[in-house]
Coordinates of C-alpha atoms and ligand atoms in Angstrom, one line a residue:
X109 CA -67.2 -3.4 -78.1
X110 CA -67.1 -7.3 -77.8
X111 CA -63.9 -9.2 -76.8
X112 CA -64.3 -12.7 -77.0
X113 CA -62.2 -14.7 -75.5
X114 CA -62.4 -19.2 -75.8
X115 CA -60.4 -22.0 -75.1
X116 CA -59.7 -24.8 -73.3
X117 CA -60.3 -25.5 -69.7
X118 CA -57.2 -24.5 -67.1
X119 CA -56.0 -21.8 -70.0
X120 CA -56.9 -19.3 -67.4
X121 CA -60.1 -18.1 -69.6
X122 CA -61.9 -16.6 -66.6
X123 CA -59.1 -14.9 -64.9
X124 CA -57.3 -13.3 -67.5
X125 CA -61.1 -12.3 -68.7
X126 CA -62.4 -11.2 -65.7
X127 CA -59.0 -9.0 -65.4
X128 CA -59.3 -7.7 -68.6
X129 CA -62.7 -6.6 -68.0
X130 CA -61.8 -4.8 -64.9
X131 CA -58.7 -2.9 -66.9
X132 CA -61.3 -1.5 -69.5
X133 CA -64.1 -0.8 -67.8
X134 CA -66.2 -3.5 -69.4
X135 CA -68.7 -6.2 -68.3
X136 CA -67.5 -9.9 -67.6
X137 CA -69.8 -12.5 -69.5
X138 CA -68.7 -16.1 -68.2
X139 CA -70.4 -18.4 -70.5
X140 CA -69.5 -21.7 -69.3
X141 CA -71.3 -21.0 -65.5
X142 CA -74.5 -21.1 -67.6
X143 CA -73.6 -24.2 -69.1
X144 CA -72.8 -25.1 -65.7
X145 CA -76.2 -24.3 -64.1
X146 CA -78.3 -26.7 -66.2
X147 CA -75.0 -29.0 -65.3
X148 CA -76.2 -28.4 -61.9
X149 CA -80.4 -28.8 -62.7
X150 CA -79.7 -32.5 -64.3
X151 CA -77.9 -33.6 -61.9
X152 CA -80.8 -32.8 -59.9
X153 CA -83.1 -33.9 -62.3
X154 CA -82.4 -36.4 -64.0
X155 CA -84.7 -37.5 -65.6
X156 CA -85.7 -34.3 -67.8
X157 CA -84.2 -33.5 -70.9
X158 CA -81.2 -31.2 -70.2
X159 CA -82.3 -28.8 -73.3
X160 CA -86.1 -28.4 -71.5
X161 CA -84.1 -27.4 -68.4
X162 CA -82.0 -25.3 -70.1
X163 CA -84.6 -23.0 -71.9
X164 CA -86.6 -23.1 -68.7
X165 CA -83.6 -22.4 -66.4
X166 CA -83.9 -18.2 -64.6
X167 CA -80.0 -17.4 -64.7
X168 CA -78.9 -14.3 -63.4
X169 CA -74.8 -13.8 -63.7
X170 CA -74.1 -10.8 -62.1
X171 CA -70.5 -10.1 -63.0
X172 CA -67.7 -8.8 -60.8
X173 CA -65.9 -5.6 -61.6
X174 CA -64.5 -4.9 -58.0
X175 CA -61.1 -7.0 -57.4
X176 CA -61.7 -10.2 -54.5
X177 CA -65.9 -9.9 -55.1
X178 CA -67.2 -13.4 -56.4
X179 CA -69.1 -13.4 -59.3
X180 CA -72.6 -14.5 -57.9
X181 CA -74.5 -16.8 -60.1
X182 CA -78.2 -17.1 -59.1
X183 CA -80.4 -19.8 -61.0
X184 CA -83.8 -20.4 -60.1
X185 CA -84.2 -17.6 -57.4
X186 CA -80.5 -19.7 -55.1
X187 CA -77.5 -19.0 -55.0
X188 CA -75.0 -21.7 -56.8
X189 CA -72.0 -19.7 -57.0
X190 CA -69.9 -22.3 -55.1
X191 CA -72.7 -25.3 -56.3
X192 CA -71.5 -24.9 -60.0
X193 CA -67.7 -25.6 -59.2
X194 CA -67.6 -28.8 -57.9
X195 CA -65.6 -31.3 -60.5
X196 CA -69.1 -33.5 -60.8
X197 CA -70.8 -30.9 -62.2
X198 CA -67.1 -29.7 -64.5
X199 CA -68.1 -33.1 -66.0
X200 CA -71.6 -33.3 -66.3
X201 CA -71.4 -29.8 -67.7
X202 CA -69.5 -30.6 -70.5
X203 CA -72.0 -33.6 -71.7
X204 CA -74.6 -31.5 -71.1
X205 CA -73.0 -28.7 -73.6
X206 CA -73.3 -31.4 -76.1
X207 CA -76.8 -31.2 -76.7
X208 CA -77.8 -28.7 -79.4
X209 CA -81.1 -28.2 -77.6
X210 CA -78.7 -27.1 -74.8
X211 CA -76.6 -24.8 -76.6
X212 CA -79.3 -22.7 -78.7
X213 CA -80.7 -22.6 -75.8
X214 CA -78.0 -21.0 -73.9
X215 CA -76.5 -18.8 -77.3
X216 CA -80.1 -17.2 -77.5
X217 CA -79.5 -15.9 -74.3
X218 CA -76.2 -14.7 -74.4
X219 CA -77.1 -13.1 -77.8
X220 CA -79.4 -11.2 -75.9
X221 CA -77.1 -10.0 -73.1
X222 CA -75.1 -9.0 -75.4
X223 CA -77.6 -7.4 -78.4
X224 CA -78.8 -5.0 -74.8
X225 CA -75.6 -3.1 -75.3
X226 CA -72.5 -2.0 -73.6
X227 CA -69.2 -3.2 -74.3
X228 CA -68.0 -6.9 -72.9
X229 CA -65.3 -9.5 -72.7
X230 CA -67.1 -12.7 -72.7
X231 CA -65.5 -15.9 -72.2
X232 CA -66.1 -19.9 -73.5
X233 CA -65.5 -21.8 -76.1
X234 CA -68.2 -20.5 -78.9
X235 CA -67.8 -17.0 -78.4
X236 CA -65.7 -16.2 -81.4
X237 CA -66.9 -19.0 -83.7
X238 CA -70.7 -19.5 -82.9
X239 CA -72.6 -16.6 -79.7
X240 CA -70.5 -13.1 -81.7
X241 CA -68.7 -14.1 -85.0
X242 CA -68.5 -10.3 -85.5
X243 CA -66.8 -9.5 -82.1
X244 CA -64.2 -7.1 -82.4
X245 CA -61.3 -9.0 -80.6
X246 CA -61.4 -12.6 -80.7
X247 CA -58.5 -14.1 -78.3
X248 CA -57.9 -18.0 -78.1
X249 CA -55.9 -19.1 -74.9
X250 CA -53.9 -22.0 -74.7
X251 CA -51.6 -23.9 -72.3
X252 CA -49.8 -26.7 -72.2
X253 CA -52.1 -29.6 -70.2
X254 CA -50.0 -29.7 -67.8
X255 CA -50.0 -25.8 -67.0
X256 CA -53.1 -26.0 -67.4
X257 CA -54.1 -29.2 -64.7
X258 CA -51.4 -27.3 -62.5
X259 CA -53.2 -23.9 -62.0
X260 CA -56.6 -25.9 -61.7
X261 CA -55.3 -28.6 -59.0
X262 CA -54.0 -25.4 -57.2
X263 CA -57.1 -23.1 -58.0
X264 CA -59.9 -26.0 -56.9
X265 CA -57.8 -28.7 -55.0
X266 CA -57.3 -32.1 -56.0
X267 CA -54.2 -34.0 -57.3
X268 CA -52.4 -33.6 -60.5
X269 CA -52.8 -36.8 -61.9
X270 CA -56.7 -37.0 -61.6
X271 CA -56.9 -33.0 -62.7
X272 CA -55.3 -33.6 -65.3
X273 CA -56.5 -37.5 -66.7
X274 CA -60.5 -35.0 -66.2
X275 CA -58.8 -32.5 -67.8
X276 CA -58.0 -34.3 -70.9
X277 CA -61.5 -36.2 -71.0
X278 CA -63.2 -32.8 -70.6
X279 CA -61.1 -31.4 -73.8
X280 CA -61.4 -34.6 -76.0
X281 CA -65.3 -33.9 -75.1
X282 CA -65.2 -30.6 -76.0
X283 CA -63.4 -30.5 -79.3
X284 CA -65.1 -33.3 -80.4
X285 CA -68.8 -32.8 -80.4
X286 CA -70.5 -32.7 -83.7
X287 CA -72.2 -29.2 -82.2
X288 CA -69.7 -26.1 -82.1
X289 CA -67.1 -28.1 -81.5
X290 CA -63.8 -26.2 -79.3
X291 CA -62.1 -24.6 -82.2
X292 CA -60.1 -21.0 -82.8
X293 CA -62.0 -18.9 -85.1
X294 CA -60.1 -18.2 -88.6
X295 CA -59.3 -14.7 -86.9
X296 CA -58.1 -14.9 -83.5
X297 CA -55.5 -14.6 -82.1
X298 CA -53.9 -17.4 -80.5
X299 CA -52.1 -16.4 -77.6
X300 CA -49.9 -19.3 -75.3
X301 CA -50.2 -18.5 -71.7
X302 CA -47.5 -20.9 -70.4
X303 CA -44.7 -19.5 -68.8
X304 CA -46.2 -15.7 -69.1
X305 CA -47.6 -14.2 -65.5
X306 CA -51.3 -12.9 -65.3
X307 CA -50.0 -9.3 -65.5
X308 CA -48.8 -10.4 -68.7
X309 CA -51.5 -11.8 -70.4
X310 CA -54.2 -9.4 -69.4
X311 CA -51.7 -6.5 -70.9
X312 CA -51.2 -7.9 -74.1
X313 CA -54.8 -8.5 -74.3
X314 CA -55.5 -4.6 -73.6
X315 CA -53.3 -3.7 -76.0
X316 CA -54.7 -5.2 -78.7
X317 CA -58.2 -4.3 -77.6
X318 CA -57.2 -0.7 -78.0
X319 CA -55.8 -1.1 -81.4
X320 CA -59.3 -2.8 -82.4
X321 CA -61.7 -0.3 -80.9
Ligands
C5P131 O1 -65.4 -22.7 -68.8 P1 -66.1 -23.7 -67.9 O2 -65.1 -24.8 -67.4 O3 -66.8 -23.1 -66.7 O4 -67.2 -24.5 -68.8 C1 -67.8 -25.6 -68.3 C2 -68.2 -26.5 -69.6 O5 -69.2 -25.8 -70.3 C3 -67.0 -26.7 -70.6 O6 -66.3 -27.9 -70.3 C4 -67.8 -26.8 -71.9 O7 -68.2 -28.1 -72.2 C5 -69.0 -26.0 -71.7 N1 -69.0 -24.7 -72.4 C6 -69.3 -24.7 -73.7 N2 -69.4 -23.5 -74.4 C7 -69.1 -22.3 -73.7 C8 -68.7 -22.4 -72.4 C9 -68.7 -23.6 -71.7 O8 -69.6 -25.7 -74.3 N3 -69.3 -21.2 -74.4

Protein backbone atom coordinates (compact mmCIF):
# COMPACT_ATOMS: atom_id res chain seq x y z
CA UNK A 1 0.00 0.00 0.00
CA UNK A 2 1.04 3.68 -0.93
CA UNK A 3 0.01 6.69 1.26
CA UNK A 4 0.92 9.80 -0.27
CA UNK A 5 0.94 12.53 1.51
CA UNK A 6 1.87 16.63 -0.30
CA UNK A 7 1.63 20.02 0.60
CA UNK A 8 3.03 22.99 1.45
CA UNK A 9 6.14 23.67 3.39
CA UNK A 10 5.73 24.09 7.52
CA UNK A 11 2.26 21.84 7.12
CA UNK A 12 4.15 19.29 9.08
CA UNK A 13 4.50 16.88 5.95
CA UNK A 14 7.50 15.05 7.34
CA UNK A 15 6.47 14.58 10.85
CA UNK A 16 3.08 13.61 10.66
CA UNK A 17 4.49 11.22 7.70
CA UNK A 18 7.31 9.94 9.27
CA UNK A 19 4.72 9.14 12.44
CA UNK A 20 2.42 7.67 10.37
CA UNK A 21 4.82 5.38 8.97
CA UNK A 22 6.06 4.27 12.35
CA UNK A 23 2.14 3.54 13.42
CA UNK A 24 1.74 1.11 10.41
CA UNK A 25 4.73 -0.51 10.00
CA UNK A 26 5.49 1.08 6.71
CA UNK A 27 8.66 2.73 5.05
CA UNK A 28 9.10 6.64 5.10
CA UNK A 29 9.84 8.11 1.51
CA UNK A 30 10.81 11.94 1.95
CA UNK A 31 10.90 13.24 -1.41
CA UNK A 32 11.80 16.69 -1.01
CA UNK A 33 15.55 15.63 0.71
CA UNK A 34 16.29 14.42 -2.82
CA UNK A 35 15.17 17.47 -4.28
CA UNK A 36 17.31 18.87 -1.66
CA UNK A 37 20.55 17.03 -2.43
CA UNK A 38 20.93 18.25 -6.01
CA UNK A 39 19.88 21.70 -3.98
CA UNK A 40 22.97 20.92 -2.18
CA UNK A 41 25.33 19.69 -5.54
CA UNK A 42 24.49 23.22 -7.40
CA UNK A 43 25.25 25.06 -4.94
CA UNK A 44 28.43 23.42 -5.10
CA UNK A 45 28.53 23.44 -8.66
CA UNK A 46 27.40 25.89 -10.17
CA UNK A 47 28.03 25.88 -13.04
CA UNK A 48 26.53 22.39 -14.27
CA UNK A 49 23.05 21.99 -15.20
CA UNK A 50 21.08 21.05 -12.14
CA UNK A 51 19.15 18.16 -14.23
CA UNK A 52 22.79 16.52 -15.26
CA UNK A 53 23.51 16.55 -11.47
CA UNK A 54 20.39 15.26 -10.72
CA UNK A 55 20.44 12.11 -12.93
CA UNK A 56 24.00 11.66 -11.95
CA UNK A 57 23.52 12.31 -8.25
CA UNK A 58 24.09 8.45 -5.85
CA UNK A 59 21.12 9.13 -3.15
CA UNK A 60 20.65 6.76 -0.60
CA UNK A 61 17.61 7.85 2.00
CA UNK A 62 17.62 5.45 4.52
CA UNK A 63 14.42 6.06 6.42
CA UNK A 64 13.80 6.07 10.16
CA UNK A 65 11.40 3.74 11.72
CA UNK A 66 12.81 3.83 15.39
CA UNK A 67 11.38 7.09 17.34
CA UNK A 68 14.53 10.09 17.95
CA UNK A 69 16.89 8.21 14.99
CA UNK A 70 17.59 10.80 12.16
CA UNK A 71 16.82 9.86 8.89
CA UNK A 72 20.41 9.74 7.23
CA UNK A 73 20.61 10.92 3.78
CA UNK A 74 23.82 9.92 2.03
CA UNK A 75 24.57 11.51 -1.57
CA UNK A 76 27.60 10.85 -3.30
CA UNK A 77 29.21 8.24 -0.78
CA UNK A 78 28.81 11.76 2.55
CA UNK A 79 26.71 12.25 4.79
CA UNK A 80 24.39 15.56 4.22
CA UNK A 81 21.75 14.80 6.70
CA UNK A 82 22.23 18.12 8.51
CA UNK A 83 23.98 19.79 4.93
CA UNK A 84 20.36 19.56 3.25
CA UNK A 85 18.57 21.67 5.97
CA UNK A 86 20.08 24.79 5.98
CA UNK A 87 17.53 27.71 4.68
CA UNK A 88 20.15 28.37 1.54
CA UNK A 89 19.73 25.27 0.28
CA UNK A 90 15.34 25.31 1.41
CA UNK A 91 15.69 27.98 -1.33
CA UNK A 92 17.87 26.86 -3.93
CA UNK A 93 15.96 23.56 -3.66
CA UNK A 94 12.90 24.90 -4.66
CA UNK A 95 14.36 26.65 -7.98
CA UNK A 96 16.10 23.76 -8.63
CA UNK A 97 12.64 21.58 -8.43
CA UNK A 98 11.63 23.76 -11.21
CA UNK A 99 13.56 22.29 -13.82
CA UNK A 100 11.72 19.43 -15.59
CA UNK A 101 15.12 17.84 -16.25
CA UNK A 102 15.22 17.92 -12.48
CA UNK A 103 12.04 16.43 -11.69
CA UNK A 104 12.00 13.33 -14.23
CA UNK A 105 14.93 12.91 -12.98
CA UNK A 106 14.11 12.52 -9.46
CA UNK A 107 10.20 10.82 -10.20
CA UNK A 108 12.17 8.02 -12.16
CA UNK A 109 13.69 7.26 -9.09
CA UNK A 110 11.17 7.34 -6.71
CA UNK A 111 9.07 5.34 -9.16
CA UNK A 112 11.55 2.85 -8.69
CA UNK A 113 11.65 2.81 -4.91
CA UNK A 114 8.48 2.44 -4.95
CA UNK A 115 7.67 -0.22 -8.13
CA UNK A 116 10.53 -2.61 -5.58
CA UNK A 117 7.62 -3.16 -3.31
CA UNK A 118 6.46 -2.95 0.25
CA UNK A 119 4.01 -0.65 1.45
CA UNK A 120 5.05 3.35 1.99
CA UNK A 121 3.94 6.73 3.08
CA UNK A 122 5.77 9.06 0.92
CA UNK A 123 5.83 12.67 1.26
CA UNK A 124 6.18 16.02 -1.24
CA UNK A 125 4.34 17.86 -3.24
CA UNK A 126 3.85 15.42 -6.53
CA UNK A 127 3.23 12.39 -4.85
CA UNK A 128 -0.53 12.23 -5.39
CA UNK A 129 -0.80 14.17 -8.63
CA UNK A 130 2.48 13.27 -10.63
CA UNK A 131 5.41 10.05 -8.77
CA UNK A 132 1.84 7.52 -7.65
CA UNK A 133 -1.53 8.89 -9.18
CA UNK A 134 -2.82 5.38 -8.22
CA UNK A 135 -1.73 5.54 -4.50
CA UNK A 136 -4.17 4.25 -2.25
CA UNK A 137 -4.42 7.21 0.25
CA UNK A 138 -3.70 10.49 -0.95
CA UNK A 139 -3.60 13.16 2.06
CA UNK A 140 -3.01 17.03 1.41
CA UNK A 141 -1.85 18.97 4.57
CA UNK A 142 -2.43 22.50 5.10
CA UNK A 143 -1.85 25.23 7.59
CA UNK A 144 -2.36 28.52 7.99
CA UNK A 145 1.16 30.42 6.99
CA UNK A 146 1.53 31.51 9.99
CA UNK A 147 1.16 28.02 11.76
CA UNK A 148 3.06 26.94 9.43
CA UNK A 149 6.31 29.70 9.73
CA UNK A 150 5.70 29.14 13.54
CA UNK A 151 6.51 25.34 13.88
CA UNK A 152 9.37 25.97 11.26
CA UNK A 153 11.10 29.11 13.15
CA UNK A 154 10.77 26.75 16.21
CA UNK A 155 11.79 23.40 14.41
CA UNK A 156 15.06 25.22 12.51
CA UNK A 157 15.57 28.55 14.38
CA UNK A 158 15.29 31.78 12.86
CA UNK A 159 12.65 34.67 13.34
CA UNK A 160 9.11 34.76 12.32
CA UNK A 161 9.09 37.41 10.17
CA UNK A 162 11.96 36.18 7.74
CA UNK A 163 10.47 32.36 8.13
CA UNK A 164 7.62 33.31 7.16
CA UNK A 165 8.36 36.39 4.12
CA UNK A 166 10.83 32.58 2.71
CA UNK A 167 8.02 30.78 3.48
CA UNK A 168 5.65 32.57 1.28
CA UNK A 169 8.37 32.98 -1.67
CA UNK A 170 9.03 29.21 -1.33
CA UNK A 171 5.04 28.55 -1.88
CA UNK A 172 4.44 31.18 -4.61
CA UNK A 173 7.53 29.10 -6.22
CA UNK A 174 6.14 26.10 -5.81
CA UNK A 175 2.53 26.43 -6.89
CA UNK A 176 3.52 28.28 -9.68
CA UNK A 177 5.85 26.48 -11.82
CA UNK A 178 4.69 25.48 -15.23
CA UNK A 179 6.15 21.73 -14.13
CA UNK A 180 3.85 19.85 -11.51
CA UNK A 181 2.95 22.71 -10.01
CA UNK A 182 1.84 22.29 -5.78
CA UNK A 183 -1.65 21.21 -6.26
CA UNK A 184 -4.19 18.64 -4.31
CA UNK A 185 -5.00 15.77 -6.43
CA UNK A 186 -8.89 15.57 -7.46
CA UNK A 187 -9.02 12.79 -4.73
CA UNK A 188 -7.41 13.72 -1.61
CA UNK A 189 -8.27 14.45 1.19
CA UNK A 190 -7.61 17.77 2.43
CA UNK A 191 -6.95 17.73 5.92
CA UNK A 192 -6.17 21.34 8.01
CA UNK A 193 -3.58 20.80 10.66
CA UNK A 194 -3.94 24.16 12.51
CA UNK A 195 -4.99 24.03 15.86
CA UNK A 196 -5.01 19.85 15.92
CA UNK A 197 -1.90 18.26 18.00
CA UNK A 198 0.53 15.67 16.16
CA UNK A 199 -1.29 12.78 17.98
CA UNK A 200 -4.15 14.04 16.24
CA UNK A 201 -3.28 14.21 12.82
CA UNK A 202 -1.26 11.10 12.49
CA UNK A 203 -4.55 9.23 13.98
CA UNK A 204 -6.88 10.46 11.56
CA UNK A 205 -4.49 9.68 8.93
CA UNK A 206 -4.37 5.86 10.25
CA UNK A 207 -7.69 5.66 10.27
CA UNK A 208 -8.38 6.31 6.97
CA UNK A 209 -5.48 4.21 5.78
CA UNK A 210 -7.23 1.31 7.28
CA UNK A 211 -10.43 1.90 5.69
CA UNK A 212 -8.43 2.06 2.17
CA UNK A 213 -6.35 -0.94 2.51
O1 LIG B 1 9.67 19.22 1.63
P1 LIG B 1 10.95 20.00 1.55
O2 LIG B 1 10.88 21.37 2.16
O3 LIG B 1 12.14 19.23 2.06
O4 LIG B 1 11.21 20.20 -0.02
C1 LIG B 1 12.19 21.07 -0.50
C2 LIG B 1 11.75 21.62 -1.86
O5 LIG B 1 11.76 20.56 -2.82
C3 LIG B 1 10.34 22.21 -1.91
O6 LIG B 1 10.31 23.59 -1.66
C4 LIG B 1 9.90 21.92 -3.33
O7 LIG B 1 10.27 22.98 -4.18
C5 LIG B 1 10.71 20.72 -3.73
N1 LIG B 1 9.92 19.48 -3.79
C6 LIG B 1 9.21 19.21 -4.94
N2 LIG B 1 8.55 18.04 -5.09
C7 LIG B 1 8.56 17.12 -4.10
C8 LIG B 1 9.26 17.39 -2.90
C9 LIG B 1 9.92 18.59 -2.76
O8 LIG B 1 9.17 20.04 -5.84
N3 LIG B 1 7.94 15.96 -4.29
Amino acid sequence: MLIAIDGPAGAGKSTVARAVAKSLGFTYLDTGAMYRCVALMSLQAPSREPAGLAQSARIELEGAVAEGDPDRIVLDDRDVTQAIRSPEVSQTASLVAADPGVREAMVARQRELIAAGGDWVAEGRDIGTVVAPNAELKVFLTASPEERARRRAAELGGDLPTVLAEQTMRDARDSAREHSPLVAADDAVRLDTTGLTLDQVVQRIVVLARSSA
